[in-house]
Amino acid sequence: MPESPPLDKASFFATTRWSVVLTARDAAVGDAARALETLCQTYWRALYGYARRHGFSPCDAEDATQGFFARLLEKDYLQAVRRELGPFRAFLQMAFKRFLSKERDRAMALQRGGDAEHVTFDFVEAESGYAEEAKNLPADEVFELRWAMTVLATVMQALREEFRASGKESEFDVLKAALQASKDGLCYAEMAAVIQSSEGAVRVATHRLRKRFRELFRLEVAQTVASHEDIDEEVRHLVSVLARA
């Protein structure tokens, strides 16, 4: 796997999605709206799970999530966004809570195909995931878990795409076990036999894979925080959520 170029912190945080939303409320609103929509398209499952855990039926949770994003993606809503609200995760959860408490009747009145502009989400997949993940967790913990798992899934897909681009996707399917087990729990010889490589080469490859995973995880988290200083705290938070799952 090729080495990644060093991160230019100043330029990177001028263009991360959440930073664009935070800084472009008055000028370049279109860019902010697109950045916000990208974040919403990535992390909406956390809100759907939150609504379901609050007792909403699948249909009502779908309508509430659609209605919320239709409101959130309106340009004038960006005027309410402030940097002090923290990471996008905290902002989105707080905004959705307020939406459900203040406009529950309106959200439940929204019907699919009505006069609201809907964002396309895979609610069938979301409901399946909710049934598997929610168990007896409180709504806030369902939100946090779904958020963390979305970050994880996004990073894993990015890793797969990098291997696919170099013609080594089948190798990734073997090496990814290194991200789920301790070094002592891996059988490098067996992995080497499967991908027809040497044990030494597999050890090097898994080391590089872990390193790249950490880089991509931080980069994904960076898209949802306001500054470089916030990354480590957000990473620690998400890792702790995944560890409790």
Coordinates of C-alpha atoms in Angstrom, one line a residue:
M1 CA 0.0 0.0 0.0
P2 CA 1.5 3.4 -1.0
E3 CA 2.4 5.8 1.8
S4 CA 0.0 8.7 2.2
P5 CA 1.3 12.3 1.9
P6 CA 1.5 14.3 5.2
L7 CA -1.6 16.2 6.2
D8 CA -1.4 20.0 5.8
K9 CA -3.5 20.9 8.9
A10 CA -4.2 24.5 7.9
S11 CA -5.4 23.8 4.4
F12 CA -7.2 20.6 5.4
F13 CA -9.3 22.3 8.1
A14 CA -10.2 25.1 5.8
T15 CA -12.1 22.7 3.6
T16 CA -13.4 19.8 5.8
R17 CA -17.1 19.4 5.5
W18 CA -18.1 20.6 8.9
S19 CA -15.7 23.6 8.8
V20 CA -17.3 24.6 5.4
V21 CA -20.7 24.5 7.0
L22 CA -19.5 26.5 10.0
T23 CA -17.7 29.2 8.1
A24 CA -19.9 29.7 5.0
R25 CA -23.2 30.7 6.4
D26 CA -23.2 34.1 4.7
A27 CA -21.0 33.6 1.7
A28 CA -20.8 30.5 -0.6
V29 CA -23.9 29.1 1.0
G30 CA -24.2 26.5 -1.8
D31 CA -20.9 25.0 -0.8
A32 CA -22.0 24.8 2.9
A33 CA -25.3 23.2 1.9
R34 CA -23.5 20.6 -0.2
A35 CA -21.1 19.9 2.7
L36 CA -24.0 19.6 5.1
E37 CA -25.9 17.2 2.8
T38 CA -22.8 15.0 2.4
L39 CA -22.5 14.8 6.2
C40 CA -26.2 14.0 6.5
Q41 CA -26.1 11.4 3.8
T42 CA -23.3 9.7 5.8
Y43 CA -24.6 9.9 9.3
W44 CA -28.4 9.8 9.1
R45 CA -28.7 6.3 10.4
A46 CA -27.8 7.5 13.9
L47 CA -30.9 9.7 13.9
Y48 CA -33.2 7.0 12.6
G49 CA -32.0 4.7 15.4
Y50 CA -32.6 7.4 17.9
A51 CA -36.2 7.9 16.7
R52 CA -36.9 4.2 16.8
R53 CA -35.5 3.9 20.3
H54 CA -37.8 6.7 21.3
G55 CA -40.8 4.6 20.4
F56 CA -41.4 5.8 16.8
S57 CA -42.6 3.1 14.4
P58 CA -40.4 2.4 11.4
C59 CA -42.7 4.5 9.2
D60 CA -42.9 7.4 11.7
A61 CA -39.1 7.2 12.3
E62 CA -38.6 7.4 8.5
D63 CA -40.9 10.4 8.2
A64 CA -39.3 12.2 11.1
T65 CA -35.8 11.6 9.7
Q66 CA -36.9 12.8 6.3
G67 CA -38.7 15.8 7.7
F68 CA -35.8 16.8 9.8
F69 CA -33.3 16.7 7.0
A70 CA -35.7 18.6 4.7
R71 CA -35.7 21.3 7.3
L72 CA -32.0 21.1 8.1
L73 CA -30.9 21.4 4.4
E74 CA -32.8 24.6 3.9
K75 CA -30.3 27.4 3.3
D76 CA -31.6 29.7 6.0
Y77 CA -31.1 27.0 8.6
L78 CA -27.4 27.4 8.2
Q79 CA -27.7 30.8 9.9
A80 CA -28.3 28.9 13.2
V81 CA -25.0 26.9 13.0
R82 CA -22.3 28.0 15.3
R83 CA -18.8 26.7 15.9
E84 CA -19.3 26.5 19.7
L85 CA -21.9 23.8 19.1
G86 CA -18.9 21.4 18.8
P87 CA -18.6 18.4 16.5
F88 CA -21.2 17.6 13.9
R89 CA -22.2 14.6 16.0
A90 CA -23.3 16.8 18.9
F91 CA -24.9 19.4 16.8
L92 CA -27.0 16.9 14.8
Q93 CA -28.1 15.0 17.9
M94 CA -29.2 18.2 19.7
A95 CA -30.9 19.6 16.6
F96 CA -32.9 16.4 16.1
K97 CA -33.9 16.2 19.8
R98 CA -35.3 19.7 19.5
F99 CA -37.0 18.8 16.2
L100 CA -38.8 15.8 17.8
S101 CA -39.8 17.7 21.0
K102 CA -41.0 20.9 19.3
E103 CA -42.4 19.6 16.1
R104 CA -43.4 16.0 16.7
D105 CA -46.9 16.5 15.4
R106 CA -45.6 18.2 12.2
A107 CA -43.0 15.4 11.7
M108 CA -45.6 12.7 12.1
A109 CA -47.9 14.5 9.6
L110 CA -45.3 14.3 6.9
Q111 CA -46.1 11.6 4.4
R112 CA -43.7 10.1 1.9
G113 CA -44.4 11.7 -1.5
G114 CA -46.0 14.8 0.2
D115 CA -44.9 18.4 -0.3
A116 CA -41.6 18.1 1.5
E117 CA -38.4 17.6 -0.5
H118 CA -37.1 14.2 0.7
V119 CA -33.5 13.0 0.9
T120 CA -33.1 9.4 -0.4
F121 CA -32.1 7.0 2.4
D122 CA -32.1 3.2 2.6
F123 CA -34.6 2.8 5.4
V124 CA -35.0 -1.0 4.9
E125 CA -31.3 -1.4 5.6
A126 CA -31.5 1.0 8.5
E127 CA -34.3 -0.9 10.1
S128 CA -32.4 -4.2 9.8
G129 CA -29.4 -2.6 11.4
Y130 CA -31.5 -1.1 14.2
A131 CA -33.0 -4.5 15.0
E132 CA -29.5 -6.0 15.3
E133 CA -27.8 -3.1 17.2
A134 CA -30.4 -1.5 19.5
K135 CA -31.1 -4.3 22.0
N136 CA -32.0 -2.5 25.2
L137 CA -29.8 0.5 24.8
P138 CA -31.1 4.0 25.7
A139 CA -31.8 6.2 22.7
D140 CA -28.7 8.4 23.2
E141 CA -26.5 5.3 23.2
V142 CA -28.2 3.9 20.1
F143 CA -27.3 7.2 18.4
E144 CA -23.7 7.1 19.6
L145 CA -23.3 3.5 18.5
R146 CA -24.7 4.0 15.1
W147 CA -22.6 7.1 14.6
A148 CA -19.4 5.2 15.6
M149 CA -20.3 2.2 13.4
T150 CA -20.9 4.5 10.5
V151 CA -17.4 6.0 10.9
L152 CA -16.0 2.4 11.0
A153 CA -18.0 1.2 8.0
T154 CA -16.9 4.3 6.0
V155 CA -13.3 3.8 6.8
M156 CA -13.4 0.1 6.0
Q157 CA -15.0 0.8 2.6
A158 CA -12.3 3.4 1.9
L159 CA -9.6 0.8 2.7
R160 CA -11.3 -1.7 0.4
E161 CA -11.4 0.8 -2.4
E162 CA -7.7 1.5 -2.1
F163 CA -6.9 -2.2 -2.3
R164 CA -9.3 -2.6 -5.2
A165 CA -7.6 0.3 -7.1
S166 CA -4.3 -1.6 -6.8
G167 CA -5.9 -4.9 -7.8
K168 CA -5.6 -6.5 -4.4
E169 CA -9.2 -6.6 -3.1
S170 CA -9.0 -10.3 -2.4
E171 CA -5.9 -9.6 -0.3
F172 CA -7.8 -7.1 1.7
D173 CA -10.5 -9.7 2.6
V174 CA -7.8 -11.7 4.2
L175 CA -5.7 -9.0 5.8
K176 CA -8.7 -7.1 7.4
A177 CA -8.7 -9.7 10.1
A178 CA -5.7 -7.9 11.5
L179 CA -8.0 -5.0 12.3
Q180 CA -10.3 -7.1 14.5
A181 CA -7.8 -9.3 16.4
S182 CA -4.8 -8.7 18.6
K183 CA -1.4 -9.4 17.0
D184 CA -1.0 -12.5 19.2
G185 CA -4.4 -13.8 18.0
L186 CA -3.4 -13.8 14.3
C187 CA -2.0 -16.7 12.4
Y188 CA 0.3 -15.0 9.9
A189 CA 1.3 -18.3 8.3
E190 CA -2.3 -19.2 7.4
M191 CA -2.9 -15.7 6.0
A192 CA 0.2 -16.0 4.0
A193 CA -0.9 -19.3 2.5
V194 CA -4.3 -17.9 1.5
I195 CA -2.8 -14.9 -0.4
Q196 CA 0.2 -16.9 -1.6
S197 CA 2.8 -14.7 0.1
S198 CA 5.5 -15.1 2.8
E199 CA 4.7 -14.8 6.5
G200 CA 7.2 -11.9 6.7
A201 CA 5.4 -10.1 3.9
V202 CA 2.1 -10.6 5.6
R203 CA 3.4 -9.2 8.9
V204 CA 4.6 -6.1 7.0
A205 CA 1.3 -5.8 5.1
T206 CA -0.9 -6.0 8.3
H207 CA 1.3 -3.4 10.0
R208 CA 0.8 -1.0 7.1
L209 CA -3.0 -1.8 7.0
R210 CA -3.4 -0.9 10.7
K211 CA -1.4 2.3 10.2
R212 CA -3.6 3.2 7.2
F213 CA -6.7 2.4 9.1
R214 CA -5.7 4.8 11.8
E215 CA -5.0 7.5 9.3
L216 CA -8.3 7.1 7.5
F217 CA -10.2 6.9 10.8
R218 CA -8.7 10.2 11.9
L219 CA -9.4 11.8 8.5
E220 CA -13.1 10.7 8.6
V221 CA -13.4 12.0 12.1
A222 CA -11.7 15.3 11.0
Q223 CA -14.6 15.9 8.6
T224 CA -17.0 16.2 11.6
V225 CA -15.0 18.4 14.0
A226 CA -14.2 22.1 13.8
S227 CA -10.5 22.1 14.4
H228 CA -7.5 19.8 14.5
E229 CA -7.4 20.1 18.2
D230 CA -10.7 18.3 18.5
I231 CA -9.7 15.2 16.6
D232 CA -8.1 13.2 19.4
E233 CA -11.0 13.7 21.8
E234 CA -13.5 12.7 19.2
V235 CA -11.5 9.6 18.2
R236 CA -11.2 8.5 21.8
H237 CA -14.9 9.0 22.3
L238 CA -15.8 6.9 19.2
V239 CA -13.3 4.1 20.1
S240 CA -14.8 3.9 23.6
V241 CA -18.3 3.6 22.1
L242 CA -17.2 0.8 19.8
A243 CA -15.4 -1.0 22.7
R244 CA -18.7 -1.1 24.7
A245 CA -20.7 -2.5 21.7

